[in-house]
Short mmCIF file of C-alpha atoms and ligand atoms in Angstrom, two decimals:
data_model
loop_
_atom_site.label_atom_id
_atom_site.label_comp_id
_atom_site.label_asym_id
_atom_site.label_seq_id
_atom_site.Cartn_x
_atom_site.Cartn_y
_atom_site.Cartn_z
CA MET A 459 2.28 4.25 69.48
CA ASN A 460 3.98 7.60 69.91
CA THR A 461 2.96 10.68 67.97
CA LEU A 462 5.96 10.42 65.68
CA SER A 463 4.94 6.92 64.54
CA ILE A 464 1.41 8.10 63.91
CA TYR A 465 2.71 11.03 61.92
CA PHE A 466 5.05 8.73 59.97
CA GLU A 467 2.12 6.51 59.01
CA LYS A 468 0.16 9.51 57.87
CA ILE A 469 2.97 10.77 55.65
CA PHE A 470 4.34 7.50 54.28
CA GLY A 471 1.28 5.23 54.53
CA LYS A 472 3.09 2.47 56.35
CA GLU A 473 4.36 1.55 59.80
CA THR A 474 7.48 2.91 61.45
CA GLN A 475 10.18 0.35 62.17
CA LEU A 476 12.21 2.44 64.56
CA CYS A 477 12.47 5.81 66.35
CA CYS A 478 15.65 7.53 67.53
CA PHE A 479 16.53 10.78 69.21
CA ALA A 480 19.69 12.88 69.13
CA PRO A 481 20.12 15.95 71.35
CA GLY A 482 21.48 19.38 70.61
CA ARG A 483 24.28 20.71 72.80
CA VAL A 484 25.29 23.75 74.71
CA ASN A 485 28.95 24.48 75.15
CA LEU A 486 29.76 25.71 78.67
CA ILE A 487 33.28 26.83 77.81
CA GLY A 488 35.96 26.12 75.20
CA GLU A 489 34.86 27.95 72.07
CA HIS A 490 36.79 27.59 68.82
CA THR A 491 39.33 25.35 70.51
CA ASP A 492 38.21 22.02 69.03
CA TYR A 493 39.72 22.48 65.55
CA ASN A 494 42.77 23.97 67.25
CA GLY A 495 43.46 20.67 68.99
CA GLY A 496 42.24 21.84 72.38
CA TYR A 497 39.66 21.09 75.03
CA VAL A 498 35.93 21.77 74.94
CA PHE A 499 33.35 21.44 77.71
CA PRO A 500 29.86 20.97 76.23
CA CYS A 501 26.85 19.01 77.40
CA ALA A 502 24.05 17.44 75.41
CA ILE A 503 20.73 19.06 76.26
CA ASN A 504 17.17 17.82 76.61
CA MET A 505 16.14 19.35 73.30
CA GLY A 506 16.90 17.73 69.98
CA ILE A 507 15.68 15.88 66.93
CA TYR A 508 13.58 12.73 66.68
CA CYS A 509 13.58 10.49 63.65
CA ALA A 510 11.20 7.68 62.71
CA ALA A 511 12.14 5.44 59.80
CA ALA A 512 11.34 2.28 57.90
CA LYS A 513 13.24 0.42 55.16
CA ARG A 514 12.00 0.24 51.60
CA ASN A 515 12.16 -2.52 49.02
CA ASP A 516 13.79 -0.31 46.41
CA ASN A 517 16.72 2.11 46.46
CA VAL A 518 14.82 5.30 47.02
CA LEU A 519 15.39 7.56 50.03
CA ARG A 520 12.51 9.78 51.12
CA PHE A 521 12.74 12.47 53.77
CA TYR A 522 10.06 14.50 55.47
CA SER A 523 10.47 17.06 58.21
CA ALA A 524 7.65 18.18 60.48
CA ASP A 525 9.64 21.41 60.89
CA PHE A 526 9.80 22.13 57.13
CA GLN A 527 6.38 20.84 56.12
CA ASN A 528 6.14 23.27 53.23
CA GLN A 529 9.00 21.43 51.54
CA GLY A 530 6.98 18.17 51.47
CA ILE A 531 8.64 14.80 50.89
CA ILE A 532 12.14 15.13 49.48
CA GLU A 533 13.26 12.20 47.40
CA TYR A 534 16.72 10.99 46.34
CA LYS A 535 17.40 7.98 44.11
CA SER A 536 20.40 5.80 44.82
CA ASP A 537 22.05 6.76 41.54
CA ASP A 538 21.89 10.45 42.44
CA PHE A 539 22.68 11.56 45.96
CA ASN A 540 23.61 15.07 44.83
CA LEU A 541 22.70 17.75 47.32
CA LYS A 542 19.63 19.89 46.67
CA ASN A 543 20.39 22.89 48.87
CA CYS A 544 17.77 22.06 51.48
CA TRP A 545 17.61 20.60 55.00
CA ALA A 546 17.65 17.00 53.69
CA ASP A 547 21.22 17.57 52.47
CA TYR A 548 22.31 16.82 56.05
CA PRO A 549 20.93 13.29 56.28
CA VAL A 550 21.92 12.59 52.67
CA SER A 551 25.46 13.75 53.45
CA VAL A 552 25.55 11.27 56.30
CA ILE A 553 24.52 8.52 53.88
CA ASN A 554 27.21 9.67 51.44
CA SER A 555 29.74 9.67 54.27
CA LEU A 556 28.76 6.16 55.34
CA ALA A 557 29.43 5.08 51.74
CA SER A 558 32.84 6.79 51.91
CA PHE A 559 33.58 4.68 55.00
CA GLY A 560 32.56 1.51 53.14
CA TYR A 561 28.98 1.16 54.40
CA GLU A 562 26.68 1.20 51.38
CA LEU A 563 23.00 0.96 52.34
CA PRO A 564 21.49 -2.33 51.16
CA SER A 565 18.14 -0.63 50.39
CA GLY A 566 16.35 2.68 50.51
CA ALA A 567 14.31 3.97 53.45
CA ASP A 568 11.72 6.55 54.48
CA PHE A 569 12.51 9.04 57.25
CA LEU A 570 10.47 11.48 59.24
CA PHE A 571 12.21 14.11 61.39
CA SER A 572 10.78 16.33 64.06
CA GLY A 573 12.58 18.45 66.62
CA ASP A 574 12.43 21.25 69.10
CA LEU A 575 15.86 22.82 68.49
CA PRO A 576 15.86 26.26 66.93
CA ASN A 577 17.73 26.14 63.59
CA GLY A 578 20.95 28.05 63.20
CA ALA A 579 20.91 29.26 66.83
CA GLY A 580 24.20 27.70 67.87
CA LEU A 581 22.64 24.72 69.67
CA SER A 582 23.82 22.23 67.04
CA SER A 583 20.66 21.46 65.17
CA SER A 584 22.81 20.30 62.22
CA ALA A 585 24.89 17.96 64.37
CA ALA A 586 21.72 16.54 65.97
CA LEU A 587 20.31 15.91 62.50
CA GLU A 588 23.51 14.18 61.40
CA VAL A 589 23.79 12.12 64.56
CA VAL A 590 20.15 11.02 64.63
CA THR A 591 20.48 9.96 60.98
CA GLY A 592 23.64 7.98 61.69
CA THR A 593 22.02 6.35 64.71
CA ILE A 594 18.81 5.31 62.97
CA LEU A 595 20.75 3.95 59.97
CA ARG A 596 22.97 1.93 62.27
CA GLU A 597 19.94 0.41 63.95
CA LEU A 598 17.90 -0.17 60.77
CA PHE A 599 20.71 -1.78 58.80
CA SER A 600 22.80 -3.27 61.63
CA ILE A 601 25.88 -1.21 60.70
CA PRO A 602 28.67 -1.91 63.18
CA LEU A 603 29.35 1.63 64.47
CA THR A 604 29.87 3.07 67.95
CA ASN A 605 28.35 6.39 68.97
CA GLN A 606 31.78 7.95 68.74
CA GLU A 607 32.16 6.73 65.14
CA ILE A 608 28.73 8.15 64.32
CA ALA A 609 29.97 11.51 65.62
CA LEU A 610 33.02 11.32 63.35
CA ILE A 611 30.87 10.41 60.36
CA GLY A 612 28.61 13.38 61.11
CA GLN A 613 31.64 15.68 61.21
CA PHE A 614 32.96 14.17 57.97
CA ALA A 615 29.54 14.81 56.36
CA GLU A 616 29.62 18.43 57.42
CA ASN A 617 33.25 19.01 56.33
CA ARG A 618 33.16 17.12 53.05
CA PHE A 619 29.64 17.58 51.77
CA ILE A 620 28.08 20.57 53.54
CA GLY A 621 31.27 22.60 53.34
CA VAL A 622 31.61 23.77 56.94
CA ASN A 623 35.05 22.92 58.35
CA CYS A 624 33.70 22.37 61.84
CA GLY A 625 35.49 20.55 64.61
CA ILE A 626 34.20 17.49 66.43
CA MET A 627 32.56 19.10 69.46
CA ASP A 628 28.92 19.28 68.34
CA GLN A 629 28.59 15.78 66.92
CA PHE A 630 30.53 14.35 69.82
CA ALA A 631 28.29 15.96 72.42
CA SER A 632 25.15 14.86 70.56
CA ALA A 633 26.33 11.28 70.30
CA MET A 634 28.12 10.89 73.64
CA GLY A 635 26.20 13.04 76.14
CA ARG A 636 25.31 11.73 79.58
CA GLU A 637 22.45 12.86 81.80
CA GLY A 638 23.57 15.32 84.48
CA ASP A 639 27.08 15.65 83.08
CA ALA A 640 29.16 17.94 80.91
CA ILE A 641 31.85 16.32 78.75
CA LEU A 642 35.43 17.44 79.06
CA LEU A 643 36.70 16.44 75.63
CA ASN A 644 40.22 16.64 74.34
CA ALA A 645 39.46 17.29 70.67
CA ASN A 646 42.97 16.29 69.70
CA THR A 647 42.96 12.77 71.11
CA LEU A 648 39.20 12.33 71.61
CA SER A 649 39.82 11.25 75.17
CA TYR A 650 37.05 12.51 77.43
CA ASN A 651 35.68 12.60 80.97
CA TYR A 652 32.19 13.15 82.22
CA ALA A 653 31.89 15.89 84.82
CA PRO A 654 28.73 16.27 86.92
CA ILE A 655 27.25 19.75 86.63
CA GLY A 656 25.61 19.44 90.05
CA ASN A 657 23.02 21.86 91.17
CA ALA A 658 23.65 24.82 88.90
CA ALA A 659 20.95 25.83 86.43
CA ILE A 660 21.75 26.21 82.74
CA VAL A 661 19.65 28.81 81.00
CA ILE A 662 20.01 29.53 77.28
CA VAL A 663 18.93 32.84 75.79
CA ASN A 664 18.35 32.90 72.04
CA SER A 665 19.22 36.32 70.62
CA GLY A 666 17.16 35.56 67.54
CA VAL A 667 20.02 36.93 65.43
CA LYS A 668 21.38 34.86 62.55
CA HIS A 669 24.16 35.95 60.27
CA SER A 670 23.97 34.48 56.82
CA LEU A 671 27.75 34.62 56.37
CA ALA A 672 28.39 32.63 59.56
CA SER A 673 29.76 29.53 57.84
CA SER A 674 32.18 31.40 55.60
CA ALA A 675 33.35 33.51 58.56
CA TYR A 676 33.81 30.30 60.53
CA ASN A 677 35.97 28.75 57.83
CA GLN A 678 37.91 32.02 57.65
CA ARG A 679 38.67 31.90 61.41
CA ARG A 680 39.88 28.36 61.02
CA ARG A 681 42.25 29.38 58.20
CA GLU A 682 43.60 32.25 60.31
CA CYS A 683 44.37 29.85 63.14
CA GLU A 684 46.08 27.39 60.80
CA TYR A 685 48.17 30.19 59.43
CA ALA A 686 49.16 31.34 62.93
CA ALA A 687 50.08 27.75 63.88
CA SER A 688 52.22 27.38 60.76
CA GLU A 689 54.13 30.56 61.68
CA LEU A 690 54.71 29.21 65.19
CA LYS A 691 55.82 25.96 63.50
CA ILE A 692 53.35 23.90 65.50
CA HIS A 693 50.66 21.55 64.40
CA SER A 694 47.85 23.13 66.35
CA LEU A 695 47.55 26.27 68.45
CA CYS A 696 46.34 24.54 71.62
CA SER A 697 49.59 22.59 71.83
CA VAL A 698 51.20 25.67 73.40
CA ILE A 699 50.47 27.06 76.86
CA PRO A 700 49.99 30.82 77.45
CA ASP A 701 53.59 31.42 78.65
CA GLU A 702 55.10 29.81 75.58
CA PHE A 703 52.67 31.70 73.41
CA GLU A 704 53.67 35.03 74.97
CA SER A 705 57.33 34.41 74.32
CA ARG A 706 56.79 33.38 70.68
CA LYS A 707 53.74 35.32 69.57
CA MET A 708 55.65 37.86 67.53
CA LEU A 709 56.52 35.09 65.09
CA ILE A 710 52.92 35.50 63.95
CA THR A 711 53.32 38.37 61.56
CA ASP A 712 49.70 39.20 60.95
CA GLU A 713 48.07 41.02 63.83
CA ILE A 714 44.62 39.54 63.24
CA CYS A 715 45.97 35.98 63.14
CA ARG A 716 47.88 36.75 66.37
CA LYS A 717 44.65 37.80 68.08
CA ARG A 718 42.89 34.62 66.90
CA ALA A 719 45.78 32.53 68.21
CA LYS A 720 45.71 34.35 71.54
CA HIS A 721 42.06 33.47 71.97
CA ALA A 722 42.62 29.77 71.19
CA VAL A 723 45.60 29.42 73.53
CA TYR A 724 44.02 31.21 76.50
CA GLU A 725 40.59 29.69 75.94
CA ASN A 726 42.11 26.24 76.14
CA ARG A 727 43.66 27.19 79.47
CA ARG A 728 40.29 28.47 80.66
CA VAL A 729 38.65 25.12 79.89
CA ILE A 730 41.19 23.25 81.98
CA ASP A 731 40.78 25.74 84.84
CA ALA A 732 37.00 25.56 84.55
CA ALA A 733 37.02 21.77 84.74
CA ASP A 734 39.14 22.00 87.90
CA ALA A 735 36.80 24.57 89.37
CA LEU A 736 33.76 22.44 88.67
CA GLU A 737 35.36 19.47 90.32
CA ARG A 738 35.95 21.56 93.43
CA GLY A 739 32.35 22.81 93.27
CA ASP A 740 33.71 26.34 92.77
CA LEU A 741 31.03 27.76 90.51
CA GLN A 742 32.12 31.35 91.10
CA THR A 743 35.44 30.65 89.41
CA PHE A 744 33.75 28.64 86.70
CA GLY A 745 31.49 31.60 86.00
CA MET A 746 34.35 34.12 85.93
CA LEU A 747 36.09 31.95 83.34
CA MET A 748 32.88 31.93 81.25
CA ASN A 749 32.83 35.73 81.41
CA SER A 750 36.44 35.98 80.29
CA SER A 751 35.70 33.55 77.49
CA HIS A 752 33.02 35.92 76.24
CA THR A 753 35.36 38.90 76.36
CA SER A 754 37.95 37.07 74.34
CA LEU A 755 35.41 35.85 71.77
CA ARG A 756 34.28 39.44 71.45
CA ASP A 757 37.66 41.15 71.29
CA ASN A 758 40.17 38.60 70.02
CA TYR A 759 38.18 36.12 67.99
CA GLU A 760 35.57 38.68 66.91
CA VAL A 761 32.69 36.25 66.57
CA SER A 762 30.23 38.00 68.90
CA CYS A 763 27.75 40.70 67.94
CA GLU A 764 26.04 43.59 69.65
CA GLU A 765 23.02 41.53 70.72
CA LEU A 766 25.10 38.73 72.23
CA ASP A 767 27.33 41.24 74.03
CA PHE A 768 24.28 42.95 75.48
CA LEU A 769 22.79 39.64 76.68
CA ALA A 770 26.04 38.35 78.19
CA GLU A 771 27.06 41.61 79.84
CA ASN A 772 23.68 42.20 81.42
CA ALA A 773 23.39 38.62 82.59
CA GLN A 774 26.82 38.79 84.22
CA ARG A 775 25.54 41.56 86.48
CA MET A 776 22.34 39.81 87.57
CA PRO A 777 21.96 38.28 91.03
CA GLY A 778 22.66 34.58 91.31
CA VAL A 779 24.35 34.36 87.93
CA TYR A 780 27.79 32.69 88.05
CA GLY A 781 28.71 33.40 84.46
CA ALA A 782 27.35 34.19 81.00
CA ARG A 783 28.79 34.01 77.51
CA MET A 784 27.93 33.48 73.90
CA THR A 785 27.91 29.78 73.03
CA GLY A 786 28.65 27.95 69.78
CA GLY A 787 30.24 29.31 66.64
CA GLY A 788 28.96 32.86 67.14
CA PHE A 789 27.76 35.58 64.75
CA GLY A 790 24.37 35.46 66.48
CA GLY A 791 22.72 32.53 68.19
CA CYS A 792 22.56 32.03 71.93
CA THR A 793 24.15 32.85 75.24
CA VAL A 794 24.63 30.26 77.95
CA ASN A 795 24.05 31.37 81.52
CA LEU A 796 25.02 29.40 84.57
CA MET A 797 23.18 30.36 87.74
CA LYS A 798 21.68 29.36 91.05
CA GLN A 799 18.41 27.49 90.71
CA ASP A 800 16.52 30.08 92.69
CA ALA A 801 17.75 32.88 90.40
CA VAL A 802 16.18 31.43 87.26
CA ASP A 803 12.72 32.99 87.35
CA ASN A 804 13.87 36.55 87.92
CA PHE A 805 16.69 36.14 85.44
CA ILE A 806 14.27 35.07 82.72
CA SER A 807 11.84 37.92 83.19
CA ASP A 808 14.60 40.56 83.64
CA ILE A 809 16.73 39.57 80.64
CA LYS A 810 13.65 39.26 78.43
CA SER A 811 12.41 42.73 79.17
CA LEU A 812 15.86 44.35 78.96
CA TYR A 813 16.47 42.74 75.57
CA GLU A 814 13.08 43.61 74.21
CA ASN A 815 13.40 47.22 75.33
CA ARG A 816 16.80 47.54 73.72
CA PHE A 817 16.40 45.59 70.47
CA GLY A 818 12.67 45.06 70.06
CA ILE A 819 13.23 41.30 69.91
CA ARG A 820 11.40 38.84 72.17
CA ALA A 821 14.17 36.44 73.15
CA GLU A 822 13.30 32.77 73.46
CA ILE A 823 14.66 31.25 76.64
CA TYR A 824 15.30 27.60 77.36
CA SER A 825 15.97 26.29 80.82
CA VAL A 826 17.78 23.04 79.98
CA SER A 827 19.42 20.11 81.66
CA ALA A 828 22.34 17.92 80.64
CA ALA A 829 21.00 14.90 78.77
CA ASN A 830 22.00 11.57 77.28
CA GLY A 831 23.43 11.36 73.80
CA ALA A 832 21.73 9.71 70.81
CA GLU A 833 19.53 6.73 71.59
CA ILE A 834 16.66 4.61 70.38
CA CYS A 835 13.38 5.78 71.80
CA GLY A 836 10.05 4.06 72.44
CA MET A 837 7.58 3.71 69.58
C1 GLA B 1228 30.63 25.22 65.83
C2 GLA B 1228 31.42 24.01 65.35
C3 GLA B 1228 32.21 23.38 66.49
C4 GLA B 1228 33.04 24.42 67.23
C5 GLA B 1228 32.19 25.65 67.57
C6 GLA B 1228 32.98 26.77 68.16
O1 GLA B 1228 29.62 24.85 66.72
O2 GLA B 1228 30.56 23.04 64.79
O3 GLA B 1228 33.05 22.34 65.99
O4 GLA B 1228 34.18 24.80 66.51
O5 GLA B 1228 31.48 26.15 66.46
O6 GLA B 1228 33.48 26.39 69.40
#
């Protein structure tokens, strides 16, 4: 028996029926392009959330998280799936979403979650929670869903019930990841290709900064993009290429919306160029595109912050580093750094001490690899 099953038995006093895992993700390039109908280039990582569960004979749902032990068991009855403003709102929102798609659960269940993803750090802990819930429900109740559909249900849960108008990238990466590969995803059509990352090391630096207004600022960015697209009379910003954008950009009357649009259009181009570079094994070019992505997120999209700028700019100058940028929605969270394997140890100690000297924060650092998407795991 694995430790999760033992823990489950301790909390719920009965045996686990099933365990699943869903990973977090790191986005290599293509930030804020998904809801603009563009490309993203994330990979699932070998950190994520485990869930053990067992059905019940009644209609009660009980949730326990090893990461929020102080909140104890959180219970919802089938006649009241209203959100309670706590972590369990994510799995409950997935259950509500399944119902919206016509899959009512035939009975209640008990769930235990445990993970190693930092919360709110831009590594998609919410998406992993949604996707692991969707996966375990599919397996427990034999619901006919593909991993891709589970990703869409997770996004629906987040949009409709949690209130963040996120795109599909995070849930897709968590559900569809493949070991050793990044995923080049067209968020407009959902067509995708796996691209081997090869020998480069991926190192994530957690700034430790969280901005409480991140979700409202995110929704605001999305509205600005939609407004810019409507002025250009196009459905989504990433449907234009940079040249077209340059010739028509003055149709966007508001200067801020024009800057947001500029980021989306050029970032989309950078993803395509980065995918080409990776295919050629040209990591120098890939890294330069990551650096430009950071600059644009800082200056045009304005979702970076002093700490992330410091981490990215210093990393970009370090030996063996191909590229560095903030990753995820922004307003705090992490940077992603692509580098030579033999540069990792020095990078970690140098960036840690620089950051601590400047901000007095001990950054957590994760050296990750590209991992498989959601799956059942051994009990
Ligand atoms: C968050 C969202 C994603 C994506 C990124 C920014 O992670 O969940 O859909 O928009 O921000 O690229």
